[in-house]
Tab-separated table of C-alpha atoms in Angstrom:
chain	number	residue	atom	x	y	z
A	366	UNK	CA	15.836	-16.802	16.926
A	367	UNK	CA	16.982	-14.129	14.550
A	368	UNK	CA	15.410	-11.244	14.801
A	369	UNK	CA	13.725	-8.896	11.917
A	370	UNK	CA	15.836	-5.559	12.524
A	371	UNK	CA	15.873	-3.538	9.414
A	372	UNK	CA	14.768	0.270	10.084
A	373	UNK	CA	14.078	3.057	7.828
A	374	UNK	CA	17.129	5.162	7.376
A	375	UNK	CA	17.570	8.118	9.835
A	376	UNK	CA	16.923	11.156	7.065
A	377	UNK	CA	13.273	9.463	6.701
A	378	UNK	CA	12.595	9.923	10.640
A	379	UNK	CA	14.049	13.362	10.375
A	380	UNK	CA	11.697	14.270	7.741
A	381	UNK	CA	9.005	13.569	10.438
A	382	UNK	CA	10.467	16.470	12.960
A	383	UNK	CA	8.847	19.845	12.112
A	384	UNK	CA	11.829	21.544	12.962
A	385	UNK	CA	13.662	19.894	10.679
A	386	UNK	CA	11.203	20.145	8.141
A	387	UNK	CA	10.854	23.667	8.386
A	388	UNK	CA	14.471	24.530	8.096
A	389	UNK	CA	15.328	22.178	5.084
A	390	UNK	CA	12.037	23.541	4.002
A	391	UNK	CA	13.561	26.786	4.143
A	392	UNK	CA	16.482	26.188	2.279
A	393	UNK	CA	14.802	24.731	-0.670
A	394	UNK	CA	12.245	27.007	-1.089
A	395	UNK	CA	14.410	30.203	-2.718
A	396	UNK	CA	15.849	27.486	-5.475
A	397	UNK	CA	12.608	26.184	-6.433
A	398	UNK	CA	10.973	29.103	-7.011
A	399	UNK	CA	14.077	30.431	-9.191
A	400	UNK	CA	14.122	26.971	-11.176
A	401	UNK	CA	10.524	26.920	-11.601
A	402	UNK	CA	10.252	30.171	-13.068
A	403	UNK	CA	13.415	29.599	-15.025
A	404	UNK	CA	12.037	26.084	-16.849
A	405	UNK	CA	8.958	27.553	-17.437
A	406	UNK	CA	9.215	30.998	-19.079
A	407	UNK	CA	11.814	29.261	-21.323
A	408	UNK	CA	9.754	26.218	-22.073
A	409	UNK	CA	6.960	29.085	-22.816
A	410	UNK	CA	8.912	30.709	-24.913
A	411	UNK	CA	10.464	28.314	-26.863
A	412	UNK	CA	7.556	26.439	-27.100
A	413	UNK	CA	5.454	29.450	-28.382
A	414	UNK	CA	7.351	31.399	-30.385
A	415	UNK	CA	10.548	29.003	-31.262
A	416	UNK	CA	9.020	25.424	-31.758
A	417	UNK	CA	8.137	24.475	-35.453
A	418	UNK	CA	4.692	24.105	-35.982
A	419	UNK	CA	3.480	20.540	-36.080
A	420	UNK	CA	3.407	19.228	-40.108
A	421	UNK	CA	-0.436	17.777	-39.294
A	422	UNK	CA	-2.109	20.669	-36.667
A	423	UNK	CA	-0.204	23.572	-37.271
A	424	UNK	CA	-0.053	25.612	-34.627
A	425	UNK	CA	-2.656	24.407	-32.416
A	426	UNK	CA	-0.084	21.783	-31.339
A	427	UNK	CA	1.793	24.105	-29.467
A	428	UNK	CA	-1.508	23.668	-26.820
A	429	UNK	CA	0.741	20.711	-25.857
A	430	UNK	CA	3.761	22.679	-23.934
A	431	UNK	CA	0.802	23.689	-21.294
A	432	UNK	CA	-1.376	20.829	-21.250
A	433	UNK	CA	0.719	17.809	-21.480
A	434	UNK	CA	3.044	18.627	-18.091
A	435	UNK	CA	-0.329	19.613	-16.192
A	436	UNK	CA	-1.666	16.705	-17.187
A	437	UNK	CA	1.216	14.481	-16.067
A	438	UNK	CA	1.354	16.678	-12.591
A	439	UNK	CA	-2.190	16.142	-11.932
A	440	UNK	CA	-1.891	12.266	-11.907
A	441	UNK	CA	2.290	12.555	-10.123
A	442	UNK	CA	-0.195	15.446	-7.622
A	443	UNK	CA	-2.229	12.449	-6.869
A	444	UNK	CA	-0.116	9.829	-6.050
A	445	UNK	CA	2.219	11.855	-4.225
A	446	UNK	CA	-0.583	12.711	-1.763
A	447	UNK	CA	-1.421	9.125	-1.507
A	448	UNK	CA	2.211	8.104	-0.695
A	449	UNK	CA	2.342	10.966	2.040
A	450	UNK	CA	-0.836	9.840	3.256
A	451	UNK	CA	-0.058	5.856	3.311
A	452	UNK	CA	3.558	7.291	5.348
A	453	UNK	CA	1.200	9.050	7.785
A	454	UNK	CA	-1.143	6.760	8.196
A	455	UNK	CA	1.711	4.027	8.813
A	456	UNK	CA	4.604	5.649	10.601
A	457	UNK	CA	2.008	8.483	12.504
A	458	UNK	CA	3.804	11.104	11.028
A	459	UNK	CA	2.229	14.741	11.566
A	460	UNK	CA	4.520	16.145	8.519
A	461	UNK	CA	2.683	13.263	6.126
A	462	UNK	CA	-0.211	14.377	6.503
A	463	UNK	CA	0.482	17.829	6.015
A	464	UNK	CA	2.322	17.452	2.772
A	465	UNK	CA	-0.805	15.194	1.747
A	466	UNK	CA	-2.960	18.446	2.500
A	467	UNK	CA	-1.022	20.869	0.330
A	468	UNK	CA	-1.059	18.244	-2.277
A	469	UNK	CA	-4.729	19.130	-2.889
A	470	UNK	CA	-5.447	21.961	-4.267
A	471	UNK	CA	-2.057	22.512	-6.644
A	472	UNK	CA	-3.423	19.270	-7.873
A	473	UNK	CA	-6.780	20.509	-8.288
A	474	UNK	CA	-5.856	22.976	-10.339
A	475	UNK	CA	-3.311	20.846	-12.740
A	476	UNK	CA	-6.375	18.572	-13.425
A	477	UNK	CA	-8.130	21.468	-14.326
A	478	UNK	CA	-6.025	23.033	-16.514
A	479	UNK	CA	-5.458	19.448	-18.213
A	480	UNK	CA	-9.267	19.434	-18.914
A	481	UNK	CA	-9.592	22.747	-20.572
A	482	UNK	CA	-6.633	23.280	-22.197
A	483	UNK	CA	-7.294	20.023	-23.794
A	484	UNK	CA	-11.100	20.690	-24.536
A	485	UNK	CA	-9.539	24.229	-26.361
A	486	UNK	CA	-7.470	22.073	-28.557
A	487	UNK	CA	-9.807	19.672	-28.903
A	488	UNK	CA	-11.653	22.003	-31.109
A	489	UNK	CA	-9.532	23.033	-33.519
A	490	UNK	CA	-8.096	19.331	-33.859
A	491	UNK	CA	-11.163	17.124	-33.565
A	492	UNK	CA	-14.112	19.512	-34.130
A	493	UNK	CA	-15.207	18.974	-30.658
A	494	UNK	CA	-14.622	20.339	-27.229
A	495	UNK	CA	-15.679	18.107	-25.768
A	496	UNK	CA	-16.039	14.003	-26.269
A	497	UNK	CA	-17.055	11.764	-23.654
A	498	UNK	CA	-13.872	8.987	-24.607
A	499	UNK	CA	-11.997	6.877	-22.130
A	500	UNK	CA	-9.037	9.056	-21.482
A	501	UNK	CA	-10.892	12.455	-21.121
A	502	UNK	CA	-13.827	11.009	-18.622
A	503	UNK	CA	-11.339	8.962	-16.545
A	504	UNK	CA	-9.621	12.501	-16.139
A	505	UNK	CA	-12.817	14.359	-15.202
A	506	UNK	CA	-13.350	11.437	-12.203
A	507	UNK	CA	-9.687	12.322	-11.226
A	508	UNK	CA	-10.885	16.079	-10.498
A	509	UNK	CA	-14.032	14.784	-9.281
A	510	UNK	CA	-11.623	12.692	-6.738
A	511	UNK	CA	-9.671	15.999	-5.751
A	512	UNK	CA	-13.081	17.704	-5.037
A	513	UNK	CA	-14.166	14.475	-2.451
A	514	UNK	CA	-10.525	14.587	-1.018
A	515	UNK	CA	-10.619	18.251	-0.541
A	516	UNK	CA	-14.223	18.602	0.917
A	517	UNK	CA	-13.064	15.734	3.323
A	518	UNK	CA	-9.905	17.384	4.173
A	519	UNK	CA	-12.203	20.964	5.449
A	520	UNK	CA	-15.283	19.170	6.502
A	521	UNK	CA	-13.202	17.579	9.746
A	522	UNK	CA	-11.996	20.348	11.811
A	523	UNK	CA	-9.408	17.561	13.605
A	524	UNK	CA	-6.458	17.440	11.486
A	525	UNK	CA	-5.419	14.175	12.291
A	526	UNK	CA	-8.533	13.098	12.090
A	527	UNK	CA	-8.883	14.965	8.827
A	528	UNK	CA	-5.551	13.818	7.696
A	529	UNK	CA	-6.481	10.143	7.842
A	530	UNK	CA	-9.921	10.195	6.511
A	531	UNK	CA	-8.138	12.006	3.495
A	532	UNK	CA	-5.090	9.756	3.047
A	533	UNK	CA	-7.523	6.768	2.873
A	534	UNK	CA	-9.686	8.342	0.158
A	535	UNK	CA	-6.363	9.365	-1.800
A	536	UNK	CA	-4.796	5.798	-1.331
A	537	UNK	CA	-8.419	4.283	-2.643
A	538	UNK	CA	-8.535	7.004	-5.350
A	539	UNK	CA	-5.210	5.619	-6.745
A	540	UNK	CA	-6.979	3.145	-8.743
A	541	UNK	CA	-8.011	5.966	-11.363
A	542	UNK	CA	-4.178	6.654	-12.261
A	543	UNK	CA	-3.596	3.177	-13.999
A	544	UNK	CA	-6.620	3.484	-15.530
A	545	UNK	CA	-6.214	7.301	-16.811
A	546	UNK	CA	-2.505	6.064	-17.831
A	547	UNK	CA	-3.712	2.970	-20.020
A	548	UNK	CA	-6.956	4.519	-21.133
A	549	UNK	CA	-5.721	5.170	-24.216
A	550	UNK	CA	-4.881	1.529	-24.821
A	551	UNK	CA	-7.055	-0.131	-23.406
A	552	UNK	CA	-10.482	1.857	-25.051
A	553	UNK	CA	-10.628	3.592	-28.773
A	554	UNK	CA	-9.919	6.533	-27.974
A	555	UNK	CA	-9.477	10.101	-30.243
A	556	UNK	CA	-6.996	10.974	-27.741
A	557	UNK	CA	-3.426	10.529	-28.772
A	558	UNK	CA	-0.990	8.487	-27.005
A	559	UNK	CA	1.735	9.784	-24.714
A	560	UNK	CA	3.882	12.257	-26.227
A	561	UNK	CA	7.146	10.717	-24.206
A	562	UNK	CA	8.076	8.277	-21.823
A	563	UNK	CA	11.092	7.950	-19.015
A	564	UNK	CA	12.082	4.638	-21.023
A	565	UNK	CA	11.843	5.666	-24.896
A	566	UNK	CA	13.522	7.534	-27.420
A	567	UNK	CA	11.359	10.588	-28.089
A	568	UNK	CA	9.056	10.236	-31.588
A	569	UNK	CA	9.454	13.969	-31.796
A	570	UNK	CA	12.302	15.637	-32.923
A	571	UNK	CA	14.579	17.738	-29.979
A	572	UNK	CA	13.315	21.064	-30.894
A	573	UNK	CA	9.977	19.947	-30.457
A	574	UNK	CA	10.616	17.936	-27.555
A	575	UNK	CA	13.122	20.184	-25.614
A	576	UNK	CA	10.500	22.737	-24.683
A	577	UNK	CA	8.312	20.402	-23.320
A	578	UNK	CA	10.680	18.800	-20.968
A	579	UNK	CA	11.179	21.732	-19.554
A	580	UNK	CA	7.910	22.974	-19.009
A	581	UNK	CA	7.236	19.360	-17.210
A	582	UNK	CA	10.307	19.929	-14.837
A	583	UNK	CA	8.897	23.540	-14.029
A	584	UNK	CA	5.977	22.216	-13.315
A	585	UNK	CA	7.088	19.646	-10.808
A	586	UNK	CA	9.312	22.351	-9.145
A	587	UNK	CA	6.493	24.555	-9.239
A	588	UNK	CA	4.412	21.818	-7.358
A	589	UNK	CA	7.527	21.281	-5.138
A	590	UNK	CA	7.205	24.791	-4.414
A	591	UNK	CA	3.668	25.340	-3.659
A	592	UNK	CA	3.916	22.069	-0.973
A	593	UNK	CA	7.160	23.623	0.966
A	594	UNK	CA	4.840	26.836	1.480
A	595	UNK	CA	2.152	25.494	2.433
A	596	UNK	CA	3.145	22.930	4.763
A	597	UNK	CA	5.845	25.210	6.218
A	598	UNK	CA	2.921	27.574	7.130
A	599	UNK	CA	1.035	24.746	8.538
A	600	UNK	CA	3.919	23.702	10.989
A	601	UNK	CA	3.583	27.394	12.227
A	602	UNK	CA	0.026	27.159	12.700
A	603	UNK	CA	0.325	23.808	14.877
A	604	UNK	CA	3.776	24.435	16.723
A	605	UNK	CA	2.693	27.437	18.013
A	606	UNK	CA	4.566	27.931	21.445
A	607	UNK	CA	7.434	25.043	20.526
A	608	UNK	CA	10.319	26.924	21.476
A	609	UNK	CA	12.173	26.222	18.508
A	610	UNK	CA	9.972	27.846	16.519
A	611	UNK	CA	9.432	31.138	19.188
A	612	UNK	CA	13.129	31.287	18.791
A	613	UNK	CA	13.383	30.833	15.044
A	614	UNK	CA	15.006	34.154	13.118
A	615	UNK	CA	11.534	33.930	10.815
A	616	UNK	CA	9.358	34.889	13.638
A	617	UNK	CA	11.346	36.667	16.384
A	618	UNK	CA	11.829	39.824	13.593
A	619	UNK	CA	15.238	39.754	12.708
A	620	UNK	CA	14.732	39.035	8.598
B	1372	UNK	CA	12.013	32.880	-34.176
B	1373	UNK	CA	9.805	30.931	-35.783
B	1374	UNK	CA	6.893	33.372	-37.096
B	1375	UNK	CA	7.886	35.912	-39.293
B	1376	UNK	CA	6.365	38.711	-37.410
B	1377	UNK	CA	4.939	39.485	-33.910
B	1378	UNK	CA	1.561	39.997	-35.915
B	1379	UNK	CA	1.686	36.299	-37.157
B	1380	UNK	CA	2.697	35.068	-33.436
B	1381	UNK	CA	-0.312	36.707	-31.978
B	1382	UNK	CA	-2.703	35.086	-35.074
B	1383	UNK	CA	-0.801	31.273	-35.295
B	1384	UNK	CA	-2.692	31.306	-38.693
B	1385	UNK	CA	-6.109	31.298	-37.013
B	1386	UNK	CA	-4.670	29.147	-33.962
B	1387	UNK	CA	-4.154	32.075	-31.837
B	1388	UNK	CA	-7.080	32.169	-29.633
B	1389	UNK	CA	-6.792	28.828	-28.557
B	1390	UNK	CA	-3.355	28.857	-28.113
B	1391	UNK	CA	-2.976	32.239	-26.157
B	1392	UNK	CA	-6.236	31.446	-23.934
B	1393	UNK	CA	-3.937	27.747	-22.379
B	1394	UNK	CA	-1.088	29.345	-22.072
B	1395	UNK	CA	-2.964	32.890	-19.955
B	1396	UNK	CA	-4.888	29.706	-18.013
B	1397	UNK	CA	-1.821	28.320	-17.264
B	1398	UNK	CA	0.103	30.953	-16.152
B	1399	UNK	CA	-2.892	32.915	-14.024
B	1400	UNK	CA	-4.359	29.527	-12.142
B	1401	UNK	CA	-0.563	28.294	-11.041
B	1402	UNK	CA	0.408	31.947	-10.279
B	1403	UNK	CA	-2.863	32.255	-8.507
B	1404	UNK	CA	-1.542	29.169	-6.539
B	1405	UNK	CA	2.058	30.178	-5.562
B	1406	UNK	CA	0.307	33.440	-4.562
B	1407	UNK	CA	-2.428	31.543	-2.422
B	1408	UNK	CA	0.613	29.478	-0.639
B	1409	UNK	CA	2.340	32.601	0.518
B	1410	UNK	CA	-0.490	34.665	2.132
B	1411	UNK	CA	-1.347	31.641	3.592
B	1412	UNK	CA	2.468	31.671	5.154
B	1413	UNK	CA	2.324	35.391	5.624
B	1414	UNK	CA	-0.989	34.048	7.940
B	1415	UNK	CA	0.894	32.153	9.881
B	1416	UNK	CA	3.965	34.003	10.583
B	1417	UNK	CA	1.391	36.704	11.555
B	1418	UNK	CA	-0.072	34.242	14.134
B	1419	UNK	CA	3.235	33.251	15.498
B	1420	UNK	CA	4.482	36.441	16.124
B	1421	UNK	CA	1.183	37.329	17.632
B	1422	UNK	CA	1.216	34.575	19.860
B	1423	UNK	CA	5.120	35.732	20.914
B	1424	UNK	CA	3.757	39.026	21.677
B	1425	UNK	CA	0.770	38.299	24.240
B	1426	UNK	CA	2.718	35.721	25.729
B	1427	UNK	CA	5.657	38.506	27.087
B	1428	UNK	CA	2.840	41.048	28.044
B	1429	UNK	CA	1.383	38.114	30.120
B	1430	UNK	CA	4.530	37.194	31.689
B	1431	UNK	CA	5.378	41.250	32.191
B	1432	UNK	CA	1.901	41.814	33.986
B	1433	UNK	CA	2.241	38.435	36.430
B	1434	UNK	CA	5.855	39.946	37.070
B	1435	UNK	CA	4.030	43.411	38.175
B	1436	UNK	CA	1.290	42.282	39.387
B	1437	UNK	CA	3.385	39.799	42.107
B	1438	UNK	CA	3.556	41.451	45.351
């Protein structure tokens, strides 16, 4: 009988070893922070001071080049924590679970500044900070769902315990993301809709729309960023004594 | 640029509160989140080397200590 043989390619396992981890980790981590600060001062800039104001809300629009890329990060934040969780809860990877972990609180805080950079341009746009409409209360669950996830994640003091509990909260939590992404369809809604897609032609012209694409790409390298740290610190704090870590040039002092 | 003076980039016609206040929120609650990532690594490596360091002196003393 012919057998089912198809494995996951090798890099996938190797992204399971901590060692490994820690020293691709390493590598990364110098040329995310530099692109991440790159993309974003210049999207700031260019999107503050550069940009033409918008021919219907003047200025105000400008509120965009901040909230729209934290708003897309909070819901990429999300799923990304439930993939890493699903590949720890499937394959038993350690790693998974950690990356899942530093997925929570960078995504906390996009969510957050989502909701109140778009209540502060809600009033001078609508009249209203705040309006309880389909796309704004679906996003106040989704913090609401990184509060649960993180209260989980420090409540269990076993980490893979901890890790599992969390990665089947964030896998159930999922649902909210199609819901957050078609609220605007599906409901009336003051919100607009999306201000660009991967698949269309941009309804805003380039020197409106440059700034913002790269203030979205900051943001995810600023996200990539914050989860090398963090889970690079947390394979110190659990391999202590491997001795490829006692032996690594980051610990034994030489720089 | 696109305002005719720094004054009018600071006012945005009456838009500059809101706008300025998003972009400091922005920039203070990420910083304050790269910031929180590396102390916590700075933690860590402190804990490793730590452990590095009582491990030799127990090794040195058994060595001593051995008759």
């Amino acid at each position: 009988m012919a057998q089912f043989n198809w494995r996951m390619p090798r890099w996938f396992h190797q992204m399971g070893s901590p060692k490994w981890f820690y020293n691709f980790g390493g590598l990364l981590q110098p040329w995310f922070t530099l692109a991440a600060f790159l993309l974003l001062t210049c999207g700031m800039v260019w999107g503050l001071a550069f940009a033409p104001a918008d021919y219907q809300q003047g200025n105000s629009f400008r509120i965009m080049y901040v909230h729209v890329p934290a708003a897309i990060l909070s819901q990429s934040v999300f799923l990304s924590m439930a993939i890493a969780g699903a590949i720890g809860l499937i394959w038993k990877m350690k790693i998974a679970f950690m990356v899942a972990r530093s997925c929570i609180a960078i995504g906390a805080t996009f969510t957050l500044i989502a909701l109140v950079t778009g209540a502060i341009w809600g009033k001078p746009t609508w009249g209203a900070y705040w309006v309880w409409d389909a796309r704004l209360t679906s996003t106040l669950v989704l913090l609401f769902l990184y509060a649960g996830v993180m209260a989980l994640n420090q409540a269990i003091s076993e980490r893979q315990i901890a890790g599992k509990a969390t990665a089947i909260l964030a896998i159930v939590g999922t649902i909210n993301i199609p819901i957050i992404k078609y609220s605007v369809e599906w409901w009336n809604t003051l919100h607009q809709s999306s201000s660009f897609s991967l698949t269309d032609k941009p309804t805003m012209p380039s020197e409106m729309y440059l700034p913002l694409l790269l203030t979205v790409l900051g943001s995810y390298f600023l996200f990539g960023l914050v989860v090398l740290t963090r889970t690079r610190a947390q394979i110190l704090q659990t391999q202590n004594g491997a001795s490829w870590l006692m032996q690594h040039k980051d610990i034994s002092g030489a720089k | 640029m696109y305002f005719e003076s720094v004054d009018a980039l600071w006012h945005m016609a009456g838009h500059g509160p809101y706008v300025w206040s998003c972009y400091g929120l922005f920039i203070v609650l990420l910083a304050a989140n790269v910031w929180h990532a590396r102390s916590e690594r700075k933690q860590a490596l402190k804990q490793a080397q730590a452990f590095i360091r009582r491990n030799s002196n127990y090794q040195a003393n058994t060595y001593v200590d051995a008759p």
